[in-house]
Short mmCIF file of C-alpha atoms in Angstrom, two decimals:
data_model
loop_
_atom_site.label_atom_id
_atom_site.label_comp_id
_atom_site.label_asym_id
_atom_site.label_seq_id
_atom_site.Cartn_x
_atom_site.Cartn_y
_atom_site.Cartn_z
CA MET A 19 19.18 -0.56 -10.78
CA GLY A 20 18.12 1.20 -7.80
CA GLN A 21 16.92 0.21 -4.43
CA GLY A 22 14.58 -2.62 -4.11
CA GLY A 23 12.47 -4.61 -1.83
CA TYR A 24 9.41 -6.31 -1.20
CA LEU A 25 6.03 -5.07 -0.11
CA SER A 26 3.82 -8.02 1.60
CA ILE A 27 0.43 -7.26 1.68
CA TYR A 28 -2.16 -9.29 3.75
CA ASN A 29 -5.94 -8.92 2.91
CA THR A 30 -7.43 -10.40 6.49
CA THR A 31 -10.68 -8.86 5.35
CA PRO A 32 -13.94 -10.68 4.01
CA HIS A 33 -13.51 -8.22 1.00
CA GLU A 34 -12.14 -8.76 -2.11
CA TRP A 35 -9.67 -5.80 -3.06
CA ARG A 36 -9.99 -4.47 -6.66
CA ARG A 37 -7.33 -2.48 -8.06
CA THR A 38 -8.99 0.90 -9.55
CA PHE A 39 -5.58 2.73 -10.55
CA GLN A 40 -2.09 2.09 -10.85
CA PHE A 41 0.73 4.50 -11.86
CA ALA A 42 4.39 4.42 -12.19
CA TYR A 43 7.03 6.77 -13.02
CA GLN A 44 10.77 6.03 -12.98
CA MET A 45 10.05 2.87 -11.22
CA ASN A 46 11.97 -0.32 -12.54
CA SER A 47 9.32 -2.50 -10.77
CA TRP A 48 5.86 -1.57 -9.66
CA GLU A 49 3.11 -4.35 -10.60
CA PHE A 50 0.09 -4.92 -8.27
CA PRO A 51 -2.37 -7.52 -8.98
CA THR A 52 -5.81 -6.68 -10.37
CA THR A 53 -7.49 -8.28 -7.41
CA ILE A 54 -6.37 -9.59 -3.85
CA ALA A 55 -8.72 -12.18 -2.58
CA PRO A 56 -9.98 -12.11 0.96
CA TYR A 57 -7.84 -13.90 3.51
CA THR A 58 -4.86 -14.16 1.37
CA SER A 59 -1.45 -12.52 0.80
CA VAL A 60 0.75 -11.09 -2.03
CA ASN A 61 4.28 -10.21 -2.14
CA ILE A 62 5.25 -7.54 -4.65
CA TYR A 63 8.77 -6.59 -5.53
CA ILE A 64 9.31 -2.73 -5.89
CA GLU A 65 12.36 -1.17 -7.15
CA PHE A 66 13.21 2.33 -7.85
CA ASP A 67 15.28 3.73 -10.78
CA GLU A 68 18.35 5.33 -9.45
CA GLY A 69 20.31 5.30 -12.74
CA LEU A 70 23.39 7.95 -13.43
CA PHE A 71 21.06 10.34 -15.18
CA THR A 72 18.12 9.77 -13.26
CA HIS A 73 16.64 12.60 -10.96
CA THR A 74 15.53 10.24 -8.26
CA GLY A 75 13.59 12.86 -6.39
CA ASP A 76 10.61 12.30 -8.49
CA ASP A 77 10.23 8.70 -8.55
CA LYS A 78 6.85 7.51 -7.65
CA GLY A 79 4.52 4.66 -7.77
CA GLU A 80 0.91 4.58 -6.74
CA VAL A 81 -1.77 2.03 -6.68
CA ASN A 82 -5.26 2.48 -5.34
CA TYR A 83 -7.85 -0.66 -4.14
CA GLU A 84 -11.41 -0.61 -3.35
CA LEU A 85 -13.09 -3.10 -1.04
CA VAL A 86 -15.72 -4.91 -3.14
CA GLY A 87 -19.06 -4.95 -1.57
CA CYS A 88 -18.69 -1.65 0.70
CA PRO A 89 -20.73 1.35 -0.14
CA ALA A 90 -19.33 3.59 -2.86
CA GLY A 91 -17.18 6.41 -1.82
CA GLN A 92 -16.44 4.72 1.27
CA ALA A 93 -14.02 1.84 0.31
CA GLN A 94 -10.72 2.76 -1.39
CA PHE A 95 -7.28 3.43 -0.08
CA GLN A 96 -3.87 3.85 -1.93
CA LEU A 97 -0.26 2.68 -1.77
CA ILE A 98 2.40 5.14 -2.51
CA ALA A 99 6.12 4.84 -3.07
CA ARG A 100 8.52 7.55 -3.38
CA LEU A 101 12.21 6.96 -3.12
CA ARG A 102 12.82 5.58 0.33
CA ASP A 103 9.49 6.03 1.21
CA LEU A 104 6.20 3.88 1.37
CA ASN A 105 2.97 4.86 2.94
CA ALA A 106 -0.80 4.11 2.72
CA ASN A 107 -3.45 6.65 2.09
CA PHE A 108 -6.97 6.10 3.73
CA ILE A 109 -8.74 7.95 1.00
CA GLU A 110 -12.29 7.03 1.87
CA PHE A 111 -12.47 5.26 5.41
CA PRO A 112 -10.86 5.52 8.61
CA ALA A 113 -8.62 2.53 10.42
CA ARG A 114 -7.15 1.83 13.60
CA LEU A 115 -3.48 1.34 13.73
CA ALA A 116 -2.92 -1.24 16.58
CA PRO A 117 -3.14 -0.87 19.67
CA ASP A 118 -5.04 2.66 20.02
CA THR A 119 -3.88 5.19 17.13
CA ASP A 120 -6.95 6.23 14.66
CA VAL A 121 -5.95 6.71 10.93
CA PRO A 122 -8.85 9.20 9.88
CA VAL A 123 -10.32 9.50 6.39
CA GLY A 124 -7.68 11.14 4.48
CA GLY A 125 -5.02 9.93 6.78
CA LYS A 126 -1.40 8.80 5.82
CA LEU A 127 0.40 5.98 7.46
CA ASN A 128 4.05 5.41 6.84
CA ILE A 129 4.60 1.87 6.21
CA GLY A 130 8.45 1.84 6.26
CA TRP A 131 10.72 1.25 3.27
CA ARG A 132 13.13 -1.61 3.68
CA ASP A 133 15.94 -1.83 0.89
CA ASN A 134 16.98 -5.36 0.24
CA GLY A 135 14.07 -6.38 2.80
CA VAL A 136 10.51 -6.66 3.42
CA ALA A 137 7.88 -4.09 4.13
CA VAL A 138 4.56 -5.42 5.97
CA PHE A 139 1.15 -4.05 5.31
CA ILE A 140 -2.06 -5.87 6.92
CA LEU A 141 -5.50 -4.54 6.53
CA ALA A 142 -7.83 -6.40 8.95
CA GLY A 143 -11.31 -6.46 10.13
CA GLN A 144 -14.39 -5.31 7.93
CA HIS A 145 -15.79 -2.32 6.62
CA GLY A 146 -16.55 -0.14 9.38
CA ASN A 147 -14.27 -1.84 12.01
CA LEU A 148 -11.02 -1.88 10.07
CA HIS A 149 -7.49 -2.06 11.57
CA VAL A 150 -4.01 -1.97 9.96
CA LEU A 151 -0.70 -3.09 11.05
CA LYS A 152 2.69 -2.37 9.71
CA ASN A 153 6.41 -2.87 10.44
CA ALA A 154 7.60 -1.45 13.57
CA ALA A 155 9.21 1.73 13.39
#
């Protein structure tokens, strides 16, 4: 047993999201859907392994999604969890964090981990004009 909570993901874009990569090390729960349809949401339960003989410093989960129908090499983002940390990495496209902060290509956005709670990640708009919303700090 370890820290656990939910990640609510909202795809408010016209693009289907297709999972291209998933990896977990010392995660009791880290399973993301193969696709997330446009204008839908999913709730993912995440739990870190914090057992008695477990080194928690290297707990890690990663998942990559691409926005279907966008130009190749311009449509992937990644969600990464490490113990008590949850981030979005914008590998191939920029996004705008409402109201006025840009997240550049290659930029990282801290989503905010909520033990026994819910972290929120929302990607809105369409390719070329994407906006991201998350939990308040």
